[in-house]
Coordinates of C-alpha atoms in Angstrom, one line a residue:
Chain V
M1489 CA -18.1 40.2 -2.2
K1490 CA -15.0 41.5 -0.4
K1491 CA -11.7 41.0 -2.2
H1492 CA -9.1 39.5 0.1
L1493 CA -5.9 40.1 -1.9
E1494 CA -6.4 43.8 -2.9
G1495 CA -3.0 45.4 -3.6
K1496 CA -1.1 42.1 -3.5
V1497 CA 1.2 40.9 -6.3
A1498 CA 1.4 37.2 -7.1
V1499 CA 3.5 35.0 -9.3
V1500 CA 1.9 31.7 -10.3
T1501 CA 4.3 29.3 -12.1
G1502 CA 2.7 26.8 -14.5
S1503 CA -0.5 28.8 -14.6
G1504 CA -1.2 28.5 -18.4
R1505 CA -3.3 25.3 -17.7
G1506 CA -4.7 23.0 -15.1
I1507 CA -4.4 23.8 -11.4
G1508 CA -2.1 26.8 -11.9
R1509 CA -4.6 28.5 -14.3
G1510 CA -7.4 28.2 -11.7
I1511 CA -5.2 29.7 -9.1
A1512 CA -4.1 32.7 -11.2
I1513 CA -7.7 33.5 -12.1
L1514 CA -8.9 33.3 -8.5
L1515 CA -6.0 35.3 -7.1
A1516 CA -6.9 38.0 -9.7
E1517 CA -10.5 37.8 -8.8
Q1518 CA -9.5 38.4 -5.2
G1519 CA -7.7 41.6 -6.3
A1520 CA -4.1 40.5 -6.8
S1521 CA -2.0 41.5 -9.8
V1522 CA -0.8 38.2 -11.2
V1523 CA 2.3 37.1 -13.2
V1524 CA 1.0 34.2 -15.3
N1525 CA 4.1 32.1 -15.9
D1526 CA 4.0 29.2 -18.3
L1527 CA 6.6 27.8 -20.6
G1528 CA 3.8 26.4 -22.7
C1529 CA 5.4 22.9 -23.1
S1530 CA 3.7 19.5 -23.4
V1531 CA 3.1 17.4 -20.4
D1532 CA 6.5 15.7 -20.7
G1533 CA 8.3 19.0 -21.0
A1534 CA 8.8 19.2 -24.8
G1535 CA 8.0 22.2 -27.0
Q1536 CA 7.2 25.7 -26.0
T1537 CA 4.4 28.3 -26.8
A1538 CA 3.3 31.6 -25.4
Q1539 CA -0.3 30.8 -26.1
Q1540 CA -1.3 29.3 -22.8
A1541 CA 0.0 32.1 -20.6
D1542 CA -1.4 34.7 -23.0
E1543 CA -4.9 33.2 -22.9
V1544 CA -5.0 33.2 -19.1
V1545 CA -3.8 36.8 -19.0
N1546 CA -6.5 37.8 -21.5
E1547 CA -9.2 36.0 -19.5
I1548 CA -8.1 37.8 -16.3
K1549 CA -8.0 41.2 -18.1
A1550 CA -11.4 40.5 -19.7
A1551 CA -12.8 40.0 -16.2
G1552 CA -11.4 43.3 -15.1
G1553 CA -8.3 41.9 -13.4
K1554 CA -4.6 42.7 -13.7
A1555 CA -2.1 40.2 -15.1
V1556 CA 1.0 39.9 -17.3
A1557 CA 2.4 36.9 -19.0
N1558 CA 5.9 35.4 -18.6
Y1559 CA 7.2 32.4 -20.5
D1560 CA 10.5 31.7 -18.7
S1561 CA 11.5 28.3 -17.5
V1562 CA 11.5 27.7 -13.7
S1563 CA 14.2 25.1 -14.0
E1564 CA 17.1 27.5 -14.8
F1565 CA 18.4 29.7 -12.0
A1566 CA 18.7 32.7 -14.2
S1567 CA 15.4 32.4 -16.1
A1568 CA 13.6 31.8 -12.8
K1569 CA 14.9 35.2 -11.7
N1570 CA 13.2 36.7 -14.7
I1571 CA 9.9 35.4 -13.5
I1572 CA 10.3 37.0 -10.1
D1573 CA 11.7 40.2 -11.6
T1574 CA 8.7 40.4 -13.9
A1575 CA 6.4 40.9 -10.8
V1576 CA 8.6 43.7 -9.5
K1577 CA 9.0 45.4 -12.9
S1578 CA 5.3 45.1 -13.8
F1579 CA 3.7 45.8 -10.4
G1580 CA 6.4 47.2 -8.2
R1581 CA 6.5 44.4 -5.6
L1582 CA 6.0 40.7 -4.8
D1583 CA 3.8 39.3 -2.1
I1584 CA 2.8 35.8 -3.2
L1585 CA 4.6 33.0 -4.9
V1586 CA 2.8 29.9 -6.0
N1587 CA 5.0 27.1 -7.4
V1588 CA 2.8 24.9 -9.6
A1589 CA 5.0 24.3 -12.7
G1590 CA 5.7 20.6 -13.3
I1591 CA 6.1 17.8 -15.9
L1592 CA 5.8 14.0 -15.8
R1593 CA 8.0 11.3 -17.2
D1594 CA 6.7 8.1 -15.6
R1595 CA 8.6 4.9 -15.8
M1596 CA 9.3 2.0 -13.5
I1597 CA 12.7 2.4 -11.7
F1598 CA 14.3 -0.4 -13.6
N1599 CA 13.6 1.3 -17.0
M1600 CA 14.0 5.0 -16.1
S1601 CA 16.6 6.9 -18.0
E1602 CA 18.9 9.5 -16.5
A1603 CA 17.2 12.1 -18.8
E1604 CA 13.8 11.2 -17.4
W1605 CA 15.1 11.6 -13.8
D1606 CA 16.9 14.8 -14.5
A1607 CA 14.1 16.6 -16.3
V1608 CA 11.5 15.9 -13.6
I1609 CA 13.9 16.8 -10.7
A1610 CA 14.9 20.0 -12.6
T1611 CA 11.4 21.3 -13.1
H1612 CA 9.7 20.4 -9.8
L1613 CA 12.5 20.4 -7.2
K1614 CA 15.0 22.8 -8.7
G1615 CA 12.2 24.9 -10.2
T1616 CA 10.5 25.3 -6.8
W1617 CA 13.8 26.1 -5.1
N1618 CA 14.9 28.6 -7.8
C1619 CA 11.7 30.6 -7.6
T1620 CA 11.7 30.4 -3.8
R1621 CA 15.3 31.4 -3.6
H1622 CA 14.8 34.5 -5.8
A1623 CA 11.6 35.5 -3.9
A1624 CA 13.1 34.9 -0.4
G1625 CA 15.3 38.0 -0.5
I1626 CA 12.5 40.3 -1.6
L1627 CA 10.0 38.9 0.9
R1628 CA 12.5 39.0 3.8
E1629 CA 13.3 42.6 3.2
Q1630 CA 9.6 43.7 3.2
K1631 CA 8.9 41.3 6.2
S1632 CA 5.9 39.8 4.7
G1633 CA 5.1 37.2 2.1
R1634 CA 3.4 33.9 1.1
I1635 CA 4.9 31.0 -0.6
I1636 CA 2.7 28.0 -1.6
S1637 CA 4.4 25.0 -3.2
F1638 CA 3.0 21.9 -4.7
T1639 CA 3.7 18.5 -3.4
S1640 CA 1.9 15.2 -4.3
T1641 CA 0.5 12.1 -2.8
S1642 CA 2.9 10.4 -5.2
G1643 CA 5.8 11.5 -3.0
L1644 CA 3.9 11.5 0.4
Y1645 CA 2.6 7.9 -0.1
G1646 CA 4.6 6.5 -3.1
N1647 CA 3.1 5.8 -6.5
P1648 CA 4.7 3.0 -8.6
G1649 CA 6.4 4.3 -11.8
Q1650 CA 7.2 7.7 -10.4
A1651 CA 10.6 7.5 -8.7
N1652 CA 11.5 10.8 -10.2
Y1653 CA 8.3 12.6 -9.5
G1654 CA 7.9 11.1 -6.1
A1655 CA 11.4 12.1 -5.1
A1656 CA 10.9 15.6 -6.4
K1657 CA 7.5 16.0 -4.7
D1658 CA 8.5 14.7 -1.3
G1659 CA 11.6 16.8 -1.7
I1660 CA 9.3 19.8 -2.1
A1661 CA 7.5 18.8 1.1
G1662 CA 10.8 18.8 2.9
M1663 CA 11.9 22.1 1.4
T1664 CA 8.6 23.6 2.6
R1665 CA 9.2 22.5 6.1
V1666 CA 12.8 23.8 6.0
V1667 CA 12.0 27.2 4.4
A1668 CA 9.0 27.7 6.7
R1669 CA 11.3 27.6 9.6
E1670 CA 13.8 29.9 7.9
L1671 CA 11.4 32.6 6.9
G1672 CA 8.7 32.4 9.5
K1673 CA 10.3 35.0 11.7
Y1674 CA 10.2 37.5 8.9
G1675 CA 6.4 37.4 8.6
I1676 CA 6.5 35.0 5.7
T1677 CA 4.6 31.7 5.5
V1678 CA 5.5 28.7 3.4
N1679 CA 3.0 25.9 2.9
A1680 CA 2.4 23.0 0.5
I1681 CA -0.6 21.6 -1.3
A1682 CA -1.0 18.0 -2.4
P1683 CA -3.8 18.3 -5.1
V1684 CA -5.9 15.4 -6.3
A1685 CA -7.5 16.7 -9.5
Q1686 CA -8.3 15.7 -13.0
T1687 CA -5.7 17.5 -15.2
R1688 CA -3.9 16.5 -18.3
M1689 CA -1.0 15.3 -16.0
I1690 CA -3.2 12.8 -14.2
A1691 CA -5.4 12.0 -17.3
S1692 CA -2.6 9.8 -18.6
V1693 CA -3.1 7.3 -15.7
P1694 CA -6.0 4.9 -16.1
R1695 CA -8.8 5.9 -13.8
D1696 CA -9.6 2.7 -12.0
K1697 CA -5.9 2.1 -11.3
Q1698 CA -5.8 5.5 -9.6
Q1699 CA -8.8 4.7 -7.4
A1700 CA -7.4 1.3 -6.4
A1701 CA -4.1 2.9 -5.6
Q1702 CA -5.7 5.6 -3.5
A1703 CA -8.0 3.1 -1.7
S1704 CA -5.0 1.0 -0.8
R1705 CA -3.4 4.0 0.8
G1706 CA -6.5 4.7 2.8
I1707 CA -6.8 8.3 1.6
V1708 CA -10.3 8.0 0.2
T1709 CA -12.9 9.1 2.6
P1710 CA -16.4 7.6 2.1
K1711 CA -17.8 11.0 1.3
A1712 CA -15.0 11.9 -1.1
S1713 CA -15.2 8.6 -3.0
A1714 CA -19.0 9.0 -3.3
A1715 CA -18.2 12.4 -4.9
S1716 CA -16.3 10.4 -7.6
T1717 CA -12.8 10.7 -6.0
I1718 CA -11.1 13.1 -8.4
G1719 CA -11.7 16.7 -8.0
E1720 CA -11.7 19.5 -10.6
P1721 CA -8.5 21.5 -11.0
D1722 CA -10.3 24.7 -10.1
D1723 CA -11.2 23.2 -6.7
V1724 CA -7.6 23.6 -5.5
A1725 CA -7.5 27.4 -6.0
P1726 CA -9.6 28.6 -2.9
M1727 CA -7.3 26.9 -0.4
V1728 CA -4.3 28.6 -2.2
A1729 CA -6.0 31.9 -2.1
Y1730 CA -6.8 31.4 1.6
L1731 CA -3.2 30.7 2.4
A1732 CA -2.2 33.8 0.5
T1733 CA -4.4 36.1 2.7
D1734 CA -3.1 38.2 5.6
A1735 CA -5.5 36.3 7.8
A1736 CA -3.6 33.0 7.3
A1737 CA -0.4 34.5 8.9
G1738 CA -0.3 31.8 11.5
V1739 CA -0.5 28.9 9.0
N1740 CA 3.1 28.0 8.3
G1741 CA 5.0 24.8 7.4
Q1742 CA 1.9 22.8 6.7
T1743 CA 0.8 20.4 4.0
F1744 CA -2.8 20.3 2.8
L1745 CA -4.4 17.7 0.7
V1746 CA -7.1 19.1 -1.6
N1747 CA -9.5 16.8 -3.5
G1748 CA -12.7 18.5 -4.7
G1749 CA -14.5 19.7 -1.7
L1750 CA -12.3 17.7 0.7
I1751 CA -9.5 19.6 2.3
A1752 CA -7.3 17.9 4.9
R1753 CA -4.2 18.9 6.9
V1754 CA -1.6 16.3 6.5
S1755 CA 0.7 15.3 9.4
D1756 CA 4.4 15.7 9.1
P1757 CA 6.4 12.5 9.4
A1758 CA 6.9 11.6 13.1
P1759 CA 8.1 8.7 15.2
A1760 CA 5.0 6.4 15.5
R1761 CA 6.5 3.8 17.8
T1762 CA 9.9 3.4 19.4
I1763 CA 12.0 0.7 20.9
V1764 CA 14.9 1.6 23.2
K1765 CA 17.8 -0.2 24.8
R1766 CA 20.5 1.0 27.2
T1767 CA 23.3 -0.5 25.0
R1768 CA 23.8 -1.0 21.3
W1769 CA 21.4 -3.5 19.6
E1770 CA 22.7 -6.8 18.2
P1771 CA 21.1 -7.5 14.8
E1772 CA 20.0 -10.9 16.1
E1773 CA 18.0 -9.5 19.0
L1774 CA 16.6 -6.9 16.7
A1775 CA 15.4 -9.6 14.4
A1776 CA 13.6 -11.2 17.3
Q1777 CA 12.1 -8.0 18.6
F1778 CA 11.2 -6.2 15.4
P1779 CA 8.2 -8.2 14.2
R1780 CA 6.4 -7.8 17.5
T1781 CA 7.3 -4.1 18.0
L1782 CA 8.2 -1.7 15.2
G1783 CA 7.0 -4.1 12.5
L1784 CA 3.7 -5.1 14.1
D1785 CA 0.8 -4.8 11.6
V1786 CA 2.9 -2.8 9.1
P1787 CA 2.0 -4.3 5.8
N1788 CA 4.4 -4.7 2.8
P1789 CA 2.9 -2.2 0.3
A1790 CA 4.0 -4.5 -2.6
P1791 CA 4.5 -8.1 -1.3
P1792 CA 6.4 -10.6 -3.4
K1793 CA 4.5 -12.4 -6.0
P1794 CA 3.9 -16.0 -4.9
T1795 CA 6.0 -18.3 -7.0
A1796 CA 4.0 -20.8 -9.0
Chain S
M1253 CA 23.0 -13.0 9.3
L1254 CA 24.4 -12.0 5.9
E1255 CA 26.4 -15.1 5.1
G1256 CA 26.8 -15.5 1.3
R1257 CA 25.5 -12.0 0.6
V1258 CA 27.3 -9.2 -1.3
A1259 CA 26.8 -5.6 -0.2
V1260 CA 27.7 -2.2 -1.6
V1261 CA 27.9 0.6 1.1
T1262 CA 28.4 4.1 -0.3
G1263 CA 30.0 6.7 1.9
A1264 CA 31.5 3.8 3.9
G1265 CA 34.9 5.4 4.5
R1266 CA 33.8 7.3 7.6
G1267 CA 31.0 7.8 10.0
I1268 CA 27.8 5.8 9.7
G1269 CA 28.6 4.1 6.5
R1270 CA 31.9 2.8 7.9
G1271 CA 30.0 1.2 10.8
V1272 CA 27.5 -0.3 8.4
A1273 CA 30.3 -1.8 6.2
I1274 CA 32.2 -3.3 9.2
L1275 CA 29.1 -4.8 10.8
M1276 CA 27.9 -6.3 7.5
A1277 CA 31.3 -7.9 7.0
Q1278 CA 31.2 -9.3 10.6
H1279 CA 27.9 -10.8 9.7
G1280 CA 29.4 -12.6 6.7
A1281 CA 28.7 -10.2 3.8
R1282 CA 31.4 -9.4 1.2
V1283 CA 31.4 -5.7 1.0
V1284 CA 32.2 -3.0 -1.6
V1285 CA 33.4 -0.1 0.6
N1286 CA 32.7 2.9 -1.6
D1287 CA 33.9 6.3 -0.6
Y1288 CA 34.9 9.2 -2.7
G1289 CA 37.0 10.4 0.1
V1290 CA 36.0 14.0 0.0
S1291 CA 35.8 16.7 2.7
G1292 CA 32.6 17.3 4.5
D1293 CA 31.5 19.8 1.9
G1294 CA 32.5 17.5 -1.0
R1295 CA 36.0 18.6 -2.0
D1296 CA 39.4 16.9 -2.5
P1297 CA 38.7 13.3 -3.4
S1298 CA 41.0 10.6 -1.9
S1299 CA 41.0 6.8 -1.9
E1300 CA 42.4 6.6 1.6
P1301 CA 39.2 6.4 3.7
A1302 CA 37.8 3.5 1.7
N1303 CA 41.2 1.7 1.8
E1304 CA 41.4 2.0 5.5
V1305 CA 38.0 0.5 6.1
V1306 CA 38.8 -2.4 3.7
A1307 CA 42.1 -3.0 5.6
E1308 CA 40.2 -3.1 8.9
I1309 CA 37.6 -5.6 7.5
V1310 CA 40.3 -7.8 6.0
K1311 CA 42.4 -7.7 9.2
N1312 CA 39.4 -9.1 11.0
G1313 CA 38.9 -12.0 8.6
G1314 CA 36.3 -10.4 6.4
E1315 CA 36.1 -9.8 2.6
A1316 CA 36.0 -6.3 1.1
I1317 CA 37.2 -4.2 -1.7
A1318 CA 37.5 -0.4 -2.0
V1319 CA 36.0 1.7 -4.8
A1320 CA 36.8 5.4 -4.5
D1321 CA 34.2 6.6 -7.0
T1322 CA 31.6 9.3 -6.9
V1323 CA 27.9 8.4 -6.6
A1324 CA 26.9 11.7 -8.1
T1325 CA 27.1 10.6 -11.8
M1326 CA 25.3 7.6 -13.4
D1327 CA 28.7 6.3 -14.6
G1328 CA 30.1 6.4 -11.1
G1329 CA 27.0 4.6 -9.7
A1330 CA 27.3 1.9 -12.4
R1331 CA 31.1 1.4 -11.7
I1332 CA 30.5 1.0 -8.0
V1333 CA 27.7 -1.6 -8.6
N1334 CA 29.6 -3.4 -11.3
A1335 CA 32.6 -3.7 -9.1
A1336 CA 30.6 -5.9 -6.7
I1337 CA 29.1 -8.0 -9.5
E1338 CA 32.4 -8.5 -11.3
K1339 CA 34.2 -9.5 -8.1
W1340 CA 31.6 -11.8 -6.6
G1341 CA 29.1 -12.5 -9.3
Q1342 CA 26.1 -11.0 -7.5
L1343 CA 24.9 -8.1 -5.5
D1344 CA 22.2 -8.5 -2.8
I1345 CA 22.4 -5.4 -0.7
V1346 CA 23.0 -1.7 -1.4
V1347 CA 23.2 0.9 1.3
T1348 CA 23.4 4.6 0.2
C1349 CA 25.1 6.7 2.9
A1350 CA 27.2 9.0 0.8
G1351 CA 26.5 12.6 1.4
I1352 CA 27.8 16.1 1.9
L1353 CA 26.6 19.3 3.5
R1354 CA 26.6 22.9 2.3
D1355 CA 24.4 24.7 4.9
R1356 CA 23.1 28.2 4.2
M1357 CA 19.9 30.1 4.8
I1358 CA 17.9 30.1 1.6
F1359 CA 18.1 33.8 1.0
N1360 CA 21.9 33.5 0.9
M1361 CA 22.3 30.0 -0.7
A1362 CA 24.3 29.8 -3.9
E1363 CA 23.0 27.7 -6.8
D1364 CA 26.0 25.4 -6.7
E1365 CA 25.4 24.8 -2.9
F1366 CA 21.9 23.5 -3.8
D1367 CA 23.1 21.6 -6.9
A1368 CA 26.1 19.9 -5.2
V1369 CA 24.0 18.6 -2.3
I1370 CA 21.1 17.4 -4.5
A1371 CA 23.6 15.7 -6.8
T1372 CA 25.4 13.7 -4.0
H1373 CA 22.4 12.7 -2.0
L1374 CA 19.4 12.5 -4.3
K1375 CA 21.0 11.7 -7.7
G1376 CA 23.6 9.7 -5.8
T1377 CA 20.9 7.5 -4.4
F1378 CA 19.2 7.2 -7.8
S1379 CA 22.5 6.4 -9.6
I1380 CA 23.2 3.4 -7.3
V1381 CA 19.7 2.1 -7.1
R1382 CA 19.1 2.5 -10.9
A1383 CA 22.4 0.6 -11.6
V1384 CA 21.4 -2.4 -9.4
V1385 CA 17.7 -2.9 -9.8
G1386 CA 17.9 -4.8 -13.1
H1387 CA 20.3 -7.3 -11.5
M1388 CA 18.1 -7.6 -8.4
R1389 CA 14.9 -8.0 -10.4
E1390 CA 16.5 -10.7 -12.5
R1391 CA 17.5 -12.7 -9.4
G1392 CA 14.2 -12.0 -7.6
Y1393 CA 16.0 -10.8 -4.4
G1394 CA 17.4 -7.6 -3.1
R1395 CA 17.7 -5.2 -0.1
I1396 CA 18.0 -1.5 -0.6
I1397 CA 18.6 0.8 2.4
T1398 CA 18.7 4.5 1.7
F1399 CA 19.5 7.3 4.1
T1400 CA 17.0 10.2 4.8
S1401 CA 17.2 12.8 7.6
G1402 CA 15.1 14.6 10.1
A1403 CA 16.4 17.8 8.4
G1404 CA 13.9 17.0 5.6
L1405 CA 11.3 14.9 7.4
F1406 CA 10.8 17.5 10.2
G1407 CA 12.5 20.7 8.7
N1408 CA 15.9 22.2 9.8
P1409 CA 16.6 25.9 9.2
G1410 CA 19.6 26.5 7.0
Q1411 CA 19.2 23.2 5.0
S1412 CA 16.9 23.9 2.1
N1413 CA 19.3 21.9 -0.1
Y1414 CA 19.9 19.0 2.3
G1415 CA 16.3 18.9 3.6
S1416 CA 15.0 18.8 0.0
A1417 CA 17.4 16.0 -0.9
K1418 CA 16.7 13.9 2.2
S1419 CA 13.0 14.3 2.0
G1420 CA 13.2 13.5 -1.7
I1421 CA 15.0 10.3 -0.8
A1422 CA 12.1 9.4 1.5
G1423 CA 9.7 9.9 -1.4
F1424 CA 12.0 7.9 -3.7
T1425 CA 12.1 5.1 -1.2
K1426 CA 8.3 4.9 -0.9
V1427 CA 8.0 4.8 -4.7
V1428 CA 10.8 2.3 -5.3
S1429 CA 9.4 0.0 -2.6
R1430 CA 6.2 -0.2 -4.6
D1431 CA 8.0 -0.6 -7.9
L1432 CA 10.1 -3.5 -6.7
G1433 CA 8.3 -5.2 -3.8
K1434 CA 6.7 -7.9 -6.0
Y1435 CA 10.2 -9.0 -7.2
G1436 CA 11.3 -10.0 -3.7
I1437 CA 13.2 -6.7 -3.2
T1438 CA 12.7 -4.4 -0.3
C1439 CA 13.5 -0.7 -0.1
N1440 CA 13.6 1.1 3.3
S1441 CA 15.1 4.3 4.6
V1442 CA 17.0 5.1 7.8
S1443 CA 17.0 8.6 9.3
P1444 CA 20.0 8.6 11.6
V1445 CA 20.9 10.9 14.5
A1446 CA 24.6 10.6 15.3
G1447 CA 27.7 12.5 16.1
T1448 CA 29.8 12.5 12.9
R1449 CA 31.9 15.0 11.1
M1450 CA 28.7 16.0 9.2
T1451 CA 27.0 17.0 12.5
L1452 CA 29.7 17.8 14.9
T1453 CA 30.8 21.0 13.1
D1454 CA 32.1 24.3 14.3
A1455 CA 28.7 25.7 13.7
Y1456 CA 27.1 23.1 15.9
F1457 CA 29.5 23.7 18.8
K1458 CA 29.1 27.5 18.4
A1459 CA 25.3 27.2 18.5
R1460 CA 25.5 25.1 21.6
E1461 CA 27.6 27.8 23.3
V1462 CA 25.0 30.4 22.3
R1463 CA 22.2 28.2 23.8
K1464 CA 24.2 27.7 27.0
A1465 CA 24.8 31.5 27.3
Q1466 CA 21.1 32.1 26.9
G1467 CA 20.3 29.4 29.5
I1468 CA 18.7 27.0 26.9
V1469 CA 20.3 23.7 27.6
R1470 CA 18.6 20.8 25.8
E1471 CA 20.6 18.1 27.6
E1472 CA 18.9 19.0 30.9
R1473 CA 15.5 18.3 29.4
G1474 CA 16.6 14.7 28.8
V1475 CA 17.4 15.3 25.2
A1476 CA 20.6 13.3 24.3
S1477 CA 23.4 15.5 23.0
I1478 CA 24.2 14.4 19.5
E1479 CA 27.9 13.9 20.2
N1480 CA 26.9 11.2 22.6
L1481 CA 25.1 9.3 19.9
S1482 CA 27.5 6.9 18.2
P1483 CA 27.3 6.4 14.5
D1484 CA 27.9 2.7 15.1
D1485 CA 24.5 2.5 16.8
V1486 CA 22.8 2.8 13.4
A1487 CA 24.4 -0.2 11.8
P1488 CA 22.4 -3.0 13.6
M1489 CA 19.2 -1.7 12.1
V1490 CA 20.7 -1.6 8.7
V1491 CA 22.0 -5.1 9.0
Y1492 CA 18.6 -6.3 10.1
L1493 CA 16.9 -4.6 7.2
A1494 CA 19.5 -6.2 4.9
S1495 CA 18.8 -9.7 6.3
E1496 CA 16.7 -12.3 4.6
G1497 CA 14.3 -12.3 7.6
A1498 CA 13.3 -8.7 7.0
G1499 CA 11.7 -9.7 3.6
N1500 CA 8.4 -8.2 4.5
V1501 CA 9.7 -4.9 5.8
N1502 CA 9.3 -2.6 2.8
G1503 CA 8.7 1.1 2.1
Q1504 CA 9.3 2.2 5.7
I1505 CA 11.4 4.9 7.4
F1506 CA 13.2 4.3 10.6
L1507 CA 14.6 6.9 12.9
C1508 CA 17.8 5.7 14.6
A1509 CA 19.3 7.8 17.4
G1510 CA 21.7 5.7 19.5
P1511 CA 20.0 2.6 20.7
S1512 CA 16.6 4.2 20.3
Y1513 CA 14.9 3.0 17.1
A1514 CA 11.5 4.4 15.8
L1515 CA 9.2 3.6 13.0
V1516 CA 8.3 6.9 11.3
S1517 CA 4.7 7.4 10.3
Y1518 CA 3.6 8.2 6.7
P1519 CA 1.9 11.6 6.4
R1520 CA -1.8 11.2 7.0
P1521 CA -4.8 13.4 7.0
V1522 CA -5.2 14.5 10.6
A1523 CA -7.9 17.1 10.2
S1524 CA -10.3 17.5 7.3
I1525 CA -13.3 19.6 6.1
F1526 CA -15.7 18.6 3.4
K1527 CA -18.2 20.3 1.2
E1528 CA -20.3 18.9 -1.7
S1529 CA -19.3 21.9 -3.9
R1530 CA -16.3 24.1 -4.3
W1531 CA -15.2 26.1 -1.2
T1532 CA -15.1 29.9 -1.4
V1533 CA -12.3 32.0 0.0
D1534 CA -14.7 33.6 2.4
E1535 CA -15.9 30.2 3.7
L1536 CA -12.3 29.1 4.2
L1537 CA -11.4 32.3 6.1
E1538 CA -14.2 31.5 8.5
T1539 CA -13.8 27.7 8.7
V1540 CA -10.1 26.8 8.6
P1541 CA -8.8 28.4 11.8
D1542 CA -11.2 26.4 14.0
T1543 CA -10.9 23.1 12.0
L1544 CA -7.8 22.3 10.0
M1545 CA -5.6 24.6 12.1
A1546 CA -7.1 24.2 15.5
G1547 CA -4.3 24.0 18.0
V1548 CA -1.5 24.1 15.4
A1549 CA 1.3 26.6 16.1
N1550 CA 3.5 28.4 13.6
P1551 CA 6.9 26.7 14.0
A1552 CA 8.7 30.0 13.4
P1553 CA 6.3 32.9 14.4
P1554 CA 7.2 36.5 13.3
R1555 CA 9.6 38.2 15.6
E1556 CA 8.1 40.9 17.8
E1557 CA 9.2 44.3 16.5
K1558 CA 11.4 46.0 19.1
A1559 CA 9.8 49.2 20.4

């Protein structure tokens, strides 16, 4: 088998477990030297241990690959710099950044605390920006690079109970579109993956609720639902490795949904239907026009409960 | 259309927010005009812009009070929301327009440029919505209208902070609409295109001169120049979304550019490949270009090296 990432150096944040782990291992198999970054905290961000990152590094080395562990937090600007610097110090360069690190603190908006909001925004949104910011200078100078960030159907479509996570993840989708347009001309691509996989993060949500939510959003294809709906975390890695190859140089600013063997390119938001007037609208005429134009057949995703 | 209602409009001292506050008052709403009164990049607070808009509303027979507080802290958000409830006993509508800009390419952007923009837009939207949702849920009624932007929805170079914040607000809106819809509350987002002090900057006019010098003139292609799009054209859509009649419009994003209003689509799978087992990298190298990526261009292709 030909290795497609020979000589490349990759940083994979949050790669001690779950989806990140599968990516680190596959990138190493493909010949990349990998910085396995993981803070080793619990799913809600508490506690820290070096164990997860070390185990993945050992696994990669045992299989003949090259890897070093890093235990820094992505959510602090300075410690995120350490993660990127580890790649340069250990392997002399940086080619690929994969932003996977994340935590969950689910709560309905009317009960969510400031701390729950801040922690999730800091890890996902600031964490992705921190690592991207520190990598951007290096990649721009060498005029090549691959950045792959992680968004979520929670942000793209809206999952109840995840105002923090949905905001962070749709924010990452926006960041990806912006940074793709900033760095593309320097030979760098920036793309996003929305994974659907059974990890410890998603394991806390009851299964049938997940399926019902997905079906209501129309994202379950007949084939995929027959294949039990939720993919394995390791199913996500091949698409990430593909995006990291030289051959994927033309793929930039895109978002891909990966669920098991189903991979889809997701459209950017775009105007779907438009109404135009020569002069300013009056709210009253808009109220008359709206239901038969912009609002036609657009369901309320959570209609009011009928009063008894 | 808003008779008997009480509204909070953040960032209502100038620009789009000002137009929203004034039109809501014209339609009978009592309005908290919130504006921190800062410069376009978030400095030098002043209560003057909010006071001026209140004076204008009152002069025309409307009811309004000014609150010159920041949305970027939870306490600030709570004080703005509580001002409405203390004054009028209820709050039916919140509109979150407050925002600042600190544009910079990502490889040059300072941490505080990212943080300040996220704090004002994203945290500032959360702080207001979080402060009001308990009240709205108890009353079984509410209208929340947030502000997103094409900078995040479509991707504008130089705005990794603003684009992230604004796209984050879109995701926030989608989640909150699903958290609250069953309680008779709607949450929608407006993506405005208008000439305001946030968009009609020196950088904008400089870039336009460069385009003209290079012979690239967008206006001749029928693209409206942003300075001809009035911020006041956005307000009628916001008033409609805030009205009782729009009770079933929930979780949507609307692009408002002058008198042109569009419903923005949710992201959706537009091309897909499927395999019963896990894909290999070799298979993807062979398959993706002609399937998932067929006909899709790089929005910013590498520059040709000069010979």
